[in-house]
JSON list of C-alpha atoms in Angstrom, two decimals:
[
{"chain": "A", "resi": 1, "resn": "MET", "atom": "CA", "xyz": [6.49, -9.85, -25.66]},
{"chain": "A", "resi": 2, "resn": "THR", "atom": "CA", "xyz": [5.98, -13.44, -26.21]},
{"chain": "A", "resi": 3, "resn": "ARG", "atom": "CA", "xyz": [2.74, -15.01, -24.77]},
{"chain": "A", "resi": 4, "resn": "THR", "atom": "CA", "xyz": [4.51, -16.91, -22.25]},
{"chain": "A", "resi": 5, "resn": "ALA", "atom": "CA", "xyz": [6.54, -14.07, -20.84]},
{"chain": "A", "resi": 6, "resn": "TRP", "atom": "CA", "xyz": [3.06, -12.15, -20.24]},
{"chain": "A", "resi": 7, "resn": "HIS", "atom": "CA", "xyz": [1.40, -15.10, -18.69]},
{"chain": "A", "resi": 8, "resn": "TRP", "atom": "CA", "xyz": [4.24, -15.22, -16.09]},
{"chain": "A", "resi": 9, "resn": "PHE", "atom": "CA", "xyz": [4.26, -11.36, -15.74]},
{"chain": "A", "resi": 10, "resn": "ALA", "atom": "CA", "xyz": [0.57, -11.16, -15.39]},
{"chain": "A", "resi": 11, "resn": "ALA", "atom": "CA", "xyz": [0.46, -13.57, -12.88]},
{"chain": "A", "resi": 12, "resn": "LEU", "atom": "CA", "xyz": [2.98, -11.97, -10.71]},
{"chain": "A", "resi": 13, "resn": "VAL", "atom": "CA", "xyz": [0.74, -8.35, -11.22]},
{"chain": "A", "resi": 14, "resn": "THR", "atom": "CA", "xyz": [-2.62, -10.22, -10.38]},
{"chain": "A", "resi": 15, "resn": "SER", "atom": "CA", "xyz": [-2.06, -12.51, -7.65]},
{"chain": "A", "resi": 16, "resn": "PHE", "atom": "CA", "xyz": [-0.99, -10.56, -4.67]},
{"chain": "A", "resi": 17, "resn": "MET", "atom": "CA", "xyz": [6.26, -20.99, 3.58]},
{"chain": "A", "resi": 18, "resn": "LEU", "atom": "CA", "xyz": [8.48, -22.72, 3.33]},
{"chain": "A", "resi": 19, "resn": "MET", "atom": "CA", "xyz": [10.95, -22.25, 6.28]},
{"chain": "A", "resi": 20, "resn": "LEU", "atom": "CA", "xyz": [14.40, -21.85, 4.79]},
{"chain": "A", "resi": 21, "resn": "PRO", "atom": "CA", "xyz": [17.69, -24.04, 6.52]},
{"chain": "A", "resi": 22, "resn": "PRO", "atom": "CA", "xyz": [19.20, -21.92, 9.07]},
{"chain": "A", "resi": 23, "resn": "ALA", "atom": "CA", "xyz": [22.04, -21.59, 6.89]},
{"chain": "A", "resi": 24, "resn": "VAL", "atom": "CA", "xyz": [20.18, -19.55, 4.34]},
{"chain": "A", "resi": 25, "resn": "GLN", "atom": "CA", "xyz": [17.47, -17.94, 6.23]},
{"chain": "A", "resi": 26, "resn": "ALA", "atom": "CA", "xyz": [20.96, -16.22, 8.48]},
{"chain": "A", "resi": 27, "resn": "GLN", "atom": "CA", "xyz": [22.17, -14.43, 5.11]},
{"chain": "A", "resi": 28, "resn": "VAL", "atom": "CA", "xyz": [18.59, -13.33, 4.47]},
{"chain": "A", "resi": 29, "resn": "THR", "atom": "CA", "xyz": [18.93, -10.17, 6.45]},
{"chain": "A", "resi": 30, "resn": "GLY", "atom": "CA", "xyz": [18.30, -6.35, 6.08]},
{"chain": "A", "resi": 31, "resn": "VAL", "atom": "CA", "xyz": [15.25, -4.37, 5.97]},
{"chain": "A", "resi": 32, "resn": "PRO", "atom": "CA", "xyz": [12.35, -5.27, 3.87]},
{"chain": "A", "resi": 33, "resn": "HIS", "atom": "CA", "xyz": [10.87, -3.03, 1.90]},
{"chain": "A", "resi": 34, "resn": "ALA", "atom": "CA", "xyz": [13.68, -0.59, 1.32]},
{"chain": "A", "resi": 35, "resn": "ASP", "atom": "CA", "xyz": [13.50, 2.03, -0.88]},
{"chain": "A", "resi": 36, "resn": "LEU", "atom": "CA", "xyz": [14.64, 1.89, -4.15]},
{"chain": "A", "resi": 37, "resn": "TYR", "atom": "CA", "xyz": [14.21, 2.35, -7.44]},
{"chain": "A", "resi": 38, "resn": "ALA", "atom": "CA", "xyz": [14.91, 0.02, -10.32]},
{"chain": "A", "resi": 39, "resn": "LYS", "atom": "CA", "xyz": [15.61, -0.14, -14.30]},
{"chain": "A", "resi": 40, "resn": "VAL", "atom": "CA", "xyz": [14.51, -3.85, -15.36]},
{"chain": "A", "resi": 41, "resn": "ARG", "atom": "CA", "xyz": [15.22, -5.41, -18.44]},
{"chain": "A", "resi": 42, "resn": "VAL", "atom": "CA", "xyz": [11.99, -7.89, -18.49]},
{"chain": "A", "resi": 43, "resn": "ALA", "atom": "CA", "xyz": [12.05, -11.37, -20.71]},
{"chain": "A", "resi": 44, "resn": "GLY", "atom": "CA", "xyz": [9.57, -10.39, -23.69]},
{"chain": "A", "resi": 45, "resn": "PHE", "atom": "CA", "xyz": [9.49, -6.39, -23.20]},
{"chain": "A", "resi": 46, "resn": "THR", "atom": "CA", "xyz": [10.65, -4.00, -25.61]},
{"chain": "A", "resi": 47, "resn": "THR", "atom": "CA", "xyz": [11.69, -1.62, -23.41]},
{"chain": "A", "resi": 48, "resn": "PRO", "atom": "CA", "xyz": [12.67, -1.66, -19.35]},
{"chain": "A", "resi": 49, "resn": "VAL", "atom": "CA", "xyz": [10.77, -1.66, -16.67]},
{"chain": "A", "resi": 50, "resn": "GLU", "atom": "CA", "xyz": [10.69, 1.13, -14.34]},
{"chain": "A", "resi": 51, "resn": "ILE", "atom": "CA", "xyz": [9.76, -0.21, -10.66]},
{"chain": "A", "resi": 52, "resn": "ARG", "atom": "CA", "xyz": [10.32, 2.51, -7.25]},
{"chain": "A", "resi": 53, "resn": "GLN", "atom": "CA", "xyz": [9.46, 0.91, -3.75]},
{"chain": "A", "resi": 54, "resn": "SER", "atom": "CA", "xyz": [8.98, 2.60, -0.63]},
{"chain": "A", "resi": 55, "resn": "GLY", "atom": "CA", "xyz": [7.73, 0.97, 2.59]},
{"chain": "A", "resi": 56, "resn": "ALA", "atom": "CA", "xyz": [4.74, -0.68, 1.54]},
{"chain": "A", "resi": 57, "resn": "LYS", "atom": "CA", "xyz": [4.27, 0.60, -1.07]},
{"chain": "A", "resi": 58, "resn": "THR", "atom": "CA", "xyz": [5.78, -0.50, -4.88]},
{"chain": "A", "resi": 59, "resn": "ARG", "atom": "CA", "xyz": [5.19, 0.90, -8.44]},
{"chain": "A", "resi": 60, "resn": "VAL", "atom": "CA", "xyz": [5.70, -0.18, -11.58]},
{"chain": "A", "resi": 61, "resn": "ASP", "atom": "CA", "xyz": [5.86, 1.31, -14.77]},
{"chain": "A", "resi": 62, "resn": "LEU", "atom": "CA", "xyz": [5.95, -0.28, -18.31]},
{"chain": "A", "resi": 63, "resn": "THR", "atom": "CA", "xyz": [5.58, -0.35, -21.68]},
{"chain": "A", "resi": 64, "resn": "ALA", "atom": "CA", "xyz": [3.42, -2.46, -23.66]},
{"chain": "A", "resi": 65, "resn": "GLY", "atom": "CA", "xyz": [2.00, -2.72, -27.22]},
{"chain": "A", "resi": 66, "resn": "GLY", "atom": "CA", "xyz": [2.86, 1.24, -26.95]},
{"chain": "A", "resi": 67, "resn": "VAL", "atom": "CA", "xyz": [0.80, 2.18, -24.05]},
{"chain": "A", "resi": 68, "resn": "LEU", "atom": "CA", "xyz": [2.08, 3.33, -21.04]},
{"chain": "A", "resi": 69, "resn": "GLN", "atom": "CA", "xyz": [0.90, 1.44, -18.16]},
{"chain": "A", "resi": 70, "resn": "SER", "atom": "CA", "xyz": [1.70, 1.74, -14.58]},
{"chain": "A", "resi": 71, "resn": "TYR", "atom": "CA", "xyz": [0.51, -0.36, -11.39]},
{"chain": "A", "resi": 72, "resn": "ILE", "atom": "CA", "xyz": [0.91, 0.93, -7.43]},
{"chain": "A", "resi": 73, "resn": "ALA", "atom": "CA", "xyz": [-0.03, -1.41, -5.30]},
{"chain": "A", "resi": 74, "resn": "ASP", "atom": "CA", "xyz": [-0.27, 0.73, -1.71]},
{"chain": "A", "resi": 75, "resn": "ARG", "atom": "CA", "xyz": [-1.10, -2.19, 1.21]},
{"chain": "A", "resi": 76, "resn": "GLU", "atom": "CA", "xyz": [-1.15, 1.01, 3.67]},
{"chain": "A", "resi": 77, "resn": "LYS", "atom": "CA", "xyz": [-4.29, 1.81, 2.29]},
{"chain": "A", "resi": 78, "resn": "GLY", "atom": "CA", "xyz": [-5.09, -1.69, 0.66]},
{"chain": "A", "resi": 79, "resn": "VAL", "atom": "CA", "xyz": [-5.38, -1.02, -2.85]},
{"chain": "A", "resi": 80, "resn": "LEU", "atom": "CA", "xyz": [-4.08, -1.73, -6.10]},
{"chain": "A", "resi": 81, "resn": "ILE", "atom": "CA", "xyz": [-4.01, 1.54, -8.55]},
{"chain": "A", "resi": 82, "resn": "SER", "atom": "CA", "xyz": [-3.61, 0.47, -12.35]},
{"chain": "A", "resi": 83, "resn": "LEU", "atom": "CA", "xyz": [-2.82, 3.59, -14.59]},
{"chain": "A", "resi": 84, "resn": "THR", "atom": "CA", "xyz": [-3.44, 3.86, -18.22]},
{"chain": "A", "resi": 85, "resn": "ALA", "atom": "CA", "xyz": [-2.33, 6.92, -20.21]},
{"chain": "A", "resi": 86, "resn": "THR", "atom": "CA", "xyz": [-3.55, 6.58, -23.96]},
{"chain": "A", "resi": 87, "resn": "GLY", "atom": "CA", "xyz": [-3.07, 9.77, -25.99]},
{"chain": "A", "resi": 88, "resn": "GLN", "atom": "CA", "xyz": [-4.98, 12.24, -24.20]},
{"chain": "A", "resi": 89, "resn": "ASN", "atom": "CA", "xyz": [-6.96, 9.63, -22.13]},
{"chain": "A", "resi": 90, "resn": "ARG", "atom": "CA", "xyz": [-6.16, 9.07, -18.39]},
{"chain": "A", "resi": 91, "resn": "ILE", "atom": "CA", "xyz": [-7.63, 6.18, -16.65]},
{"chain": "A", "resi": 92, "resn": "ALA", "atom": "CA", "xyz": [-6.96, 5.00, -12.95]},
{"chain": "A", "resi": 93, "resn": "LEU", "atom": "CA", "xyz": [-8.80, 1.84, -12.27]},
{"chain": "A", "resi": 94, "resn": "VAL", "atom": "CA", "xyz": [-8.81, 1.27, -8.18]},
{"chain": "A", "resi": 95, "resn": "PHE", "atom": "CA", "xyz": [-8.93, -2.91, -6.59]},
{"chain": "A", "resi": 96, "resn": "PRO", "atom": "CA", "xyz": [-9.10, -3.94, -3.33]},
{"chain": "A", "resi": 97, "resn": "LEU", "atom": "CA", "xyz": [-5.66, -5.41, -2.06]},
{"chain": "A", "resi": 98, "resn": "ASP", "atom": "CA", "xyz": [-5.10, -7.49, 0.89]},
{"chain": "A", "resi": 99, "resn": "ARG", "atom": "CA", "xyz": [-2.90, -5.25, 2.85]},
{"chain": "A", "resi": 100, "resn": "ALA", "atom": "CA", "xyz": [-0.43, -8.72, 4.22]},
{"chain": "A", "resi": 101, "resn": "ASP", "atom": "CA", "xyz": [2.79, -8.97, 2.14]},
{"chain": "A", "resi": 102, "resn": "GLY", "atom": "CA", "xyz": [2.57, -11.69, -0.73]},
{"chain": "A", "resi": 103, "resn": "VAL", "atom": "CA", "xyz": [3.42, -11.59, -4.38]},
{"chain": "A", "resi": 104, "resn": "ILE", "atom": "CA", "xyz": [4.83, -8.51, -6.09]},
{"chain": "A", "resi": 105, "resn": "PRO", "atom": "CA", "xyz": [4.98, -7.73, -9.83]},
{"chain": "A", "resi": 106, "resn": "LEU", "atom": "CA", "xyz": [8.79, -8.80, -10.12]},
{"chain": "A", "resi": 107, "resn": "PRO", "atom": "CA", "xyz": [10.40, -9.53, -6.90]},
{"chain": "A", "resi": 108, "resn": "LEU", "atom": "CA", "xyz": [13.21, -7.63, -6.69]},
{"chain": "A", "resi": 109, "resn": "ASP", "atom": "CA", "xyz": [13.16, -7.76, -2.73]},
{"chain": "A", "resi": 110, "resn": "LEU", "atom": "CA", "xyz": [14.65, -11.06, -1.41]},
{"chain": "A", "resi": 111, "resn": "ALA", "atom": "CA", "xyz": [12.91, -11.23, 1.83]},
{"chain": "A", "resi": 112, "resn": "VAL", "atom": "CA", "xyz": [9.74, -12.01, -0.88]},
{"chain": "A", "resi": 113, "resn": "LEU", "atom": "CA", "xyz": [11.09, -15.12, -1.82]},
{"chain": "A", "resi": 114, "resn": "VAL", "atom": "CA", "xyz": [12.11, -16.13, 1.65]},
{"chain": "A", "resi": 115, "resn": "ARG", "atom": "CA", "xyz": [8.70, -15.86, 2.65]},
{"chain": "A", "resi": 116, "resn": "GLN", "atom": "CA", "xyz": [7.18, -17.88, -0.62]},
{"chain": "A", "resi": 117, "resn": "ALA", "atom": "CA", "xyz": [9.98, -20.52, -1.58]},
{"chain": "A", "resi": 118, "resn": "THR", "atom": "CA", "xyz": [12.57, -22.99, -0.75]},
{"chain": "A", "resi": 119, "resn": "LEU", "atom": "CA", "xyz": [16.11, -21.52, -1.56]},
{"chain": "A", "resi": 120, "resn": "LYS", "atom": "CA", "xyz": [19.58, -22.79, -1.38]},
{"chain": "A", "resi": 121, "resn": "VAL", "atom": "CA", "xyz": [22.69, -20.53, -1.71]},
{"chain": "A", "resi": 122, "resn": "VAL", "atom": "CA", "xyz": [24.77, -22.41, -4.08]},
{"chain": "A", "resi": 123, "resn": "GLY", "atom": "CA", "xyz": [27.96, -19.82, -4.84]},
{"chain": "A", "resi": 124, "resn": "ALA", "atom": "CA", "xyz": [28.46, -16.17, -6.46]},
{"chain": "A", "resi": 125, "resn": "SER", "atom": "CA", "xyz": [28.30, -13.71, -9.38]},
{"chain": "A", "resi": 126, "resn": "LEU", "atom": "CA", "xyz": [28.17, -10.58, -11.00]},
{"chain": "A", "resi": 127, "resn": "VAL", "atom": "CA", "xyz": [25.48, -8.96, -12.46]},
{"chain": "A", "resi": 128, "resn": "GLY", "atom": "CA", "xyz": [26.00, -5.46, -13.96]},
{"chain": "A", "resi": 129, "resn": "GLY", "atom": "CA", "xyz": [29.33, -5.61, -12.16]},
{"chain": "A", "resi": 130, "resn": "ARG", "atom": "CA", "xyz": [27.59, -5.87, -8.89]},
{"chain": "A", "resi": 131, "resn": "SER", "atom": "CA", "xyz": [28.79, -8.69, -6.95]},
{"chain": "A", "resi": 132, "resn": "CYS", "atom": "CA", "xyz": [25.64, -10.65, -5.59]},
{"chain": "A", "resi": 133, "resn": "ARG", "atom": "CA", "xyz": [25.10, -14.85, -4.22]},
{"chain": "A", "resi": 134, "resn": "LEU", "atom": "CA", "xyz": [23.70, -16.98, -6.52]},
{"chain": "A", "resi": 135, "resn": "ILE", "atom": "CA", "xyz": [20.58, -19.40, -5.02]},
{"chain": "A", "resi": 136, "resn": "GLU", "atom": "CA", "xyz": [18.37, -21.93, -6.34]},
{"chain": "A", "resi": 137, "resn": "PHE", "atom": "CA", "xyz": [14.73, -21.47, -5.70]},
{"chain": "A", "resi": 138, "resn": "SER", "atom": "CA", "xyz": [11.46, -23.83, -6.50]},
{"chain": "A", "resi": 139, "resn": "ASN", "atom": "CA", "xyz": [7.94, -23.45, -5.35]},
{"chain": "A", "resi": 140, "resn": "TYR", "atom": "CA", "xyz": [7.90, -19.55, -6.33]},
{"chain": "A", "resi": 141, "resn": "LEU", "atom": "CA", "xyz": [4.19, -19.59, -8.59]},
{"chain": "A", "resi": 142, "resn": "ASN", "atom": "CA", "xyz": [4.93, -23.45, -9.16]},
{"chain": "A", "resi": 143, "resn": "GLN", "atom": "CA", "xyz": [8.27, -22.67, -10.60]},
{"chain": "A", "resi": 144, "resn": "SER", "atom": "CA", "xyz": [12.07, -22.93, -10.14]},
{"chain": "A", "resi": 145, "resn": "GLY", "atom": "CA", "xyz": [15.04, -21.56, -11.46]},
{"chain": "A", "resi": 146, "resn": "MET", "atom": "CA", "xyz": [18.41, -19.36, -9.97]},
{"chain": "A", "resi": 147, "resn": "ILE", "atom": "CA", "xyz": [18.63, -15.77, -8.63]},
{"chain": "A", "resi": 148, "resn": "CYS", "atom": "CA", "xyz": [21.36, -14.16, -7.97]},
{"chain": "A", "resi": 149, "resn": "ALA", "atom": "CA", "xyz": [20.96, -11.43, -4.79]},
{"chain": "A", "resi": 150, "resn": "SER", "atom": "CA", "xyz": [22.67, -8.50, -3.64]},
{"chain": "A", "resi": 151, "resn": "ALA", "atom": "CA", "xyz": [24.52, -7.79, -0.70]},
{"chain": "A", "resi": 152, "resn": "GLU", "atom": "CA", "xyz": [21.81, -5.64, -0.28]},
{"chain": "A", "resi": 153, "resn": "ASN", "atom": "CA", "xyz": [19.12, -8.32, -0.69]},
{"chain": "A", "resi": 154, "resn": "ILE", "atom": "CA", "xyz": [17.77, -7.08, -3.72]},
{"chain": "A", "resi": 155, "resn": "ILE", "atom": "CA", "xyz": [17.71, -9.84, -6.65]},
{"chain": "A", "resi": 156, "resn": "LEU", "atom": "CA", "xyz": [19.28, -8.83, -9.50]},
{"chain": "A", "resi": 157, "resn": "GLN", "atom": "CA", "xyz": [18.83, -11.29, -11.77]},
{"chain": "A", "resi": 158, "resn": "MET", "atom": "CA", "xyz": [15.89, -14.57, -11.77]},
{"chain": "A", "resi": 159, "resn": "THR", "atom": "CA", "xyz": [16.26, -17.21, -14.39]},
{"chain": "A", "resi": 160, "resn": "LYS", "atom": "CA", "xyz": [13.64, -19.72, -14.95]},
{"chain": "A", "resi": 161, "resn": "LYS", "atom": "CA", "xyz": [15.10, -23.49, -14.96]},
{"chain": "A", "resi": 162, "resn": "GLY", "atom": "CA", "xyz": [15.18, -24.55, -18.37]},
{"chain": "A", "resi": 163, "resn": "SER", "atom": "CA", "xyz": [16.09, -21.15, -19.89]},
{"chain": "A", "resi": 164, "resn": "ARG", "atom": "CA", "xyz": [19.23, -19.59, -21.29]},
{"chain": "A", "resi": 165, "resn": "ASP", "atom": "CA", "xyz": [17.80, -15.75, -20.99]},
{"chain": "A", "resi": 166, "resn": "PRO", "atom": "CA", "xyz": [16.94, -14.42, -17.21]},
{"chain": "A", "resi": 167, "resn": "LEU", "atom": "CA", "xyz": [13.16, -13.74, -16.77]},
{"chain": "A", "resi": 168, "resn": "PHE", "atom": "CA", "xyz": [14.53, -9.91, -15.76]},
{"chain": "A", "resi": 169, "resn": "GLU", "atom": "CA", "xyz": [17.68, -8.27, -15.18]},
{"chain": "A", "resi": 170, "resn": "VAL", "atom": "CA", "xyz": [18.06, -5.00, -12.81]},
{"chain": "A", "resi": 171, "resn": "LEU", "atom": "CA", "xyz": [20.10, -2.62, -15.87]},
{"chain": "A", "resi": 172, "resn": "ASP", "atom": "CA", "xyz": [20.21, 0.66, -13.14]},
{"chain": "A", "resi": 173, "resn": "LEU", "atom": "CA", "xyz": [19.84, 0.20, -9.04]},
{"chain": "A", "resi": 174, "resn": "SER", "atom": "CA", "xyz": [19.31, 3.46, -6.88]},
{"chain": "A", "resi": 175, "resn": "MET", "atom": "CA", "xyz": [18.80, 2.49, -3.34]},
{"chain": "A", "resi": 176, "resn": "GLU", "atom": "CA", "xyz": [17.65, 6.16, -2.35]},
{"chain": "A", "resi": 177, "resn": "ARG", "atom": "CA", "xyz": [14.30, 7.15, -0.58]},
{"chain": "A", "resi": 178, "resn": "GLN", "atom": "CA", "xyz": [11.70, 7.75, -3.24]},
{"chain": "A", "resi": 179, "resn": "ASP", "atom": "CA", "xyz": [9.05, 10.72, -3.45]},
{"chain": "A", "resi": 180, "resn": "PRO", "atom": "CA", "xyz": [5.65, 9.84, -2.23]},
{"chain": "A", "resi": 181, "resn": "LYS", "atom": "CA", "xyz": [4.38, 11.51, -5.48]},
{"chain": "A", "resi": 182, "resn": "TRP", "atom": "CA", "xyz": [5.24, 8.42, -7.10]},
{"chain": "A", "resi": 183, "resn": "PHE", "atom": "CA", "xyz": [2.40, 6.28, -5.18]},
{"chain": "A", "resi": 184, "resn": "ARG", "atom": "CA", "xyz": [-0.23, 8.58, -5.88]},
{"chain": "A", "resi": 185, "resn": "THR", "atom": "CA", "xyz": [-2.88, 8.73, -8.27]},
{"chain": "A", "resi": 186, "resn": "PRO", "atom": "CA", "xyz": [-1.43, 11.64, -10.70]},
{"chain": "A", "resi": 187, "resn": "PRO", "atom": "CA", "xyz": [-3.58, 14.79, -11.52]},
{"chain": "A", "resi": 188, "resn": "GLY", "atom": "CA", "xyz": [-5.98, 14.41, -15.07]},
{"chain": "A", "resi": 189, "resn": "TYR", "atom": "CA", "xyz": [-6.95, 10.56, -14.46]},
{"chain": "A", "resi": 190, "resn": "GLN", "atom": "CA", "xyz": [-10.43, 9.92, -13.90]},
{"chain": "A", "resi": 191, "resn": "VAL", "atom": "CA", "xyz": [-10.81, 7.49, -11.16]},
{"chain": "A", "resi": 192, "resn": "ALA", "atom": "CA", "xyz": [-13.08, 4.32, -11.49]},
{"chain": "A", "resi": 193, "resn": "VAL", "atom": "CA", "xyz": [-13.60, 2.05, -8.06]},
{"chain": "A", "resi": 194, "resn": "VAL", "atom": "CA", "xyz": [-13.61, -1.63, -8.89]},
{"chain": "A", "resi": 195, "resn": "PRO", "atom": "CA", "xyz": [-15.47, -3.06, -5.41]},
{"chain": "A", "resi": 196, "resn": "ALA", "atom": "CA", "xyz": [-14.17, -6.47, -3.70]},
{"chain": "A", "resi": 197, "resn": "ILE", "atom": "CA", "xyz": [-15.34, -9.80, -5.43]},
{"chain": "A", "resi": 198, "resn": "GLY", "atom": "CA", "xyz": [-16.82, -12.65, -4.05]},
{"chain": "A", "resi": 199, "resn": "GLY", "atom": "CA", "xyz": [-18.00, -11.12, -0.89]},
{"chain": "A", "resi": 200, "resn": "ALA", "atom": "CA", "xyz": [-14.42, -10.75, 0.69]},
{"chain": "A", "resi": 201, "resn": "SER", "atom": "CA", "xyz": [-13.04, -6.92, 1.81]},
{"chain": "A", "resi": 202, "resn": "ALA", "atom": "CA", "xyz": [-9.86, -5.65, 0.91]},
{"chain": "A", "resi": 203, "resn": "SER", "atom": "CA", "xyz": [-8.34, -6.78, 3.74]},
{"chain": "A", "resi": 204, "resn": "GLY", "atom": "CA", "xyz": [-9.22, -10.67, 3.56]},
{"chain": "A", "resi": 205, "resn": "GLU", "atom": "CA", "xyz": [-12.12, -11.00, 5.81]},
{"chain": "A", "resi": 206, "resn": "GLY", "atom": "CA", "xyz": [-15.91, -11.07, 5.02]},
{"chain": "A", "resi": 207, "resn": "GLY", "atom": "CA", "xyz": [-18.42, -8.92, 6.12]},
{"chain": "A", "resi": 208, "resn": "LYS", "atom": "CA", "xyz": [-19.63, -5.57, 4.68]},
{"chain": "A", "resi": 209, "resn": "ILE", "atom": "CA", "xyz": [-17.66, -4.40, 1.56]},
{"chain": "A", "resi": 210, "resn": "GLU", "atom": "CA", "xyz": [-16.00, -0.87, 1.69]},
{"chain": "A", "resi": 211, "resn": "GLN", "atom": "CA", "xyz": [-14.65, 0.75, -1.26]},
{"chain": "A", "resi": 212, "resn": "PRO", "atom": "CA", "xyz": [-11.17, 1.05, -1.44]},
{"chain": "A", "resi": 213, "resn": "GLN", "atom": "CA", "xyz": [-9.99, 4.82, -1.58]},
{"chain": "A", "resi": 214, "resn": "PRO", "atom": "CA", "xyz": [-7.20, 5.64, -3.43]},
{"chain": "A", "resi": 215, "resn": "PRO", "atom": "CA", "xyz": [-4.28, 7.37, -1.81]},
{"chain": "A", "resi": 216, "resn": "GLY", "atom": "CA", "xyz": [-4.06, 11.54, -3.42]},
{"chain": "A", "resi": 217, "resn": "ALA", "atom": "CA", "xyz": [-7.85, 11.32, -5.13]},
{"chain": "A", "resi": 218, "resn": "SER", "atom": "CA", "xyz": [-10.99, 11.79, -4.62]},
{"chain": "A", "resi": 219, "resn": "VAL", "atom": "CA", "xyz": [-14.19, 9.23, -6.01]},
{"chain": "A", "resi": 220, "resn": "LYS", "atom": "CA", "xyz": [-17.31, 11.31, -6.53]},
{"chain": "A", "resi": 221, "resn": "PRO", "atom": "CA", "xyz": [-20.08, 9.70, -5.37]},
{"chain": "A", "resi": 222, "resn": "PRO", "atom": "CA", "xyz": [-22.53, 8.11, -8.31]},
{"chain": "A", "resi": 223, "resn": "PRO", "atom": "CA", "xyz": [-25.44, 10.66, -9.06]},
{"chain": "A", "resi": 224, "resn": "ALA", "atom": "CA", "xyz": [-28.94, 10.15, -7.01]},
{"chain": "A", "resi": 225, "resn": "ARG", "atom": "CA", "xyz": [-31.37, 8.83, -9.14]}
]
């Protein structure tokens, strides 16, 4: 993948409001954090990225450089789990994550942009046979461009200003309940917990740092010296 595309995607993964005019705000309805599965073509990736969402949990599965990587953001638990599988090696790194909503790996939920950017409806279009509203956005991670959002307020396509090719485009979308197993550390992974950095806890509050616990996995204490 290109360096520019990777930097954009990495910023979305690692960085987890402007008010809208009433006319636009009224069109951004529906329940945030809907259960869904989406297969997404992302600029710079040779294979589609798979995204699963349920409540305050999001999972992203991607292949880069022949390595399968998964990211599970669980805001209920306050953890971000990075899963890497190379050959027989299975590693799960668990990071603290602010429980408040914020930037997510790929902004499929229009409610994310409502909180983060300035939006303006400019027309209508079709993406993969699905009708959607064309909406200009600005001030999202210092970027501007165009999105197309479905009637369920799912962003089907995002294009940065000045680019002809979409940053991402939804190839397949299923608005069905997701199995909880997708948002847990699978068996067979070696788990390593990474403490908070800079004296802040996973919730963003000061004070004593608590080690985040990955959902569905236990972490053994270090051996006594």
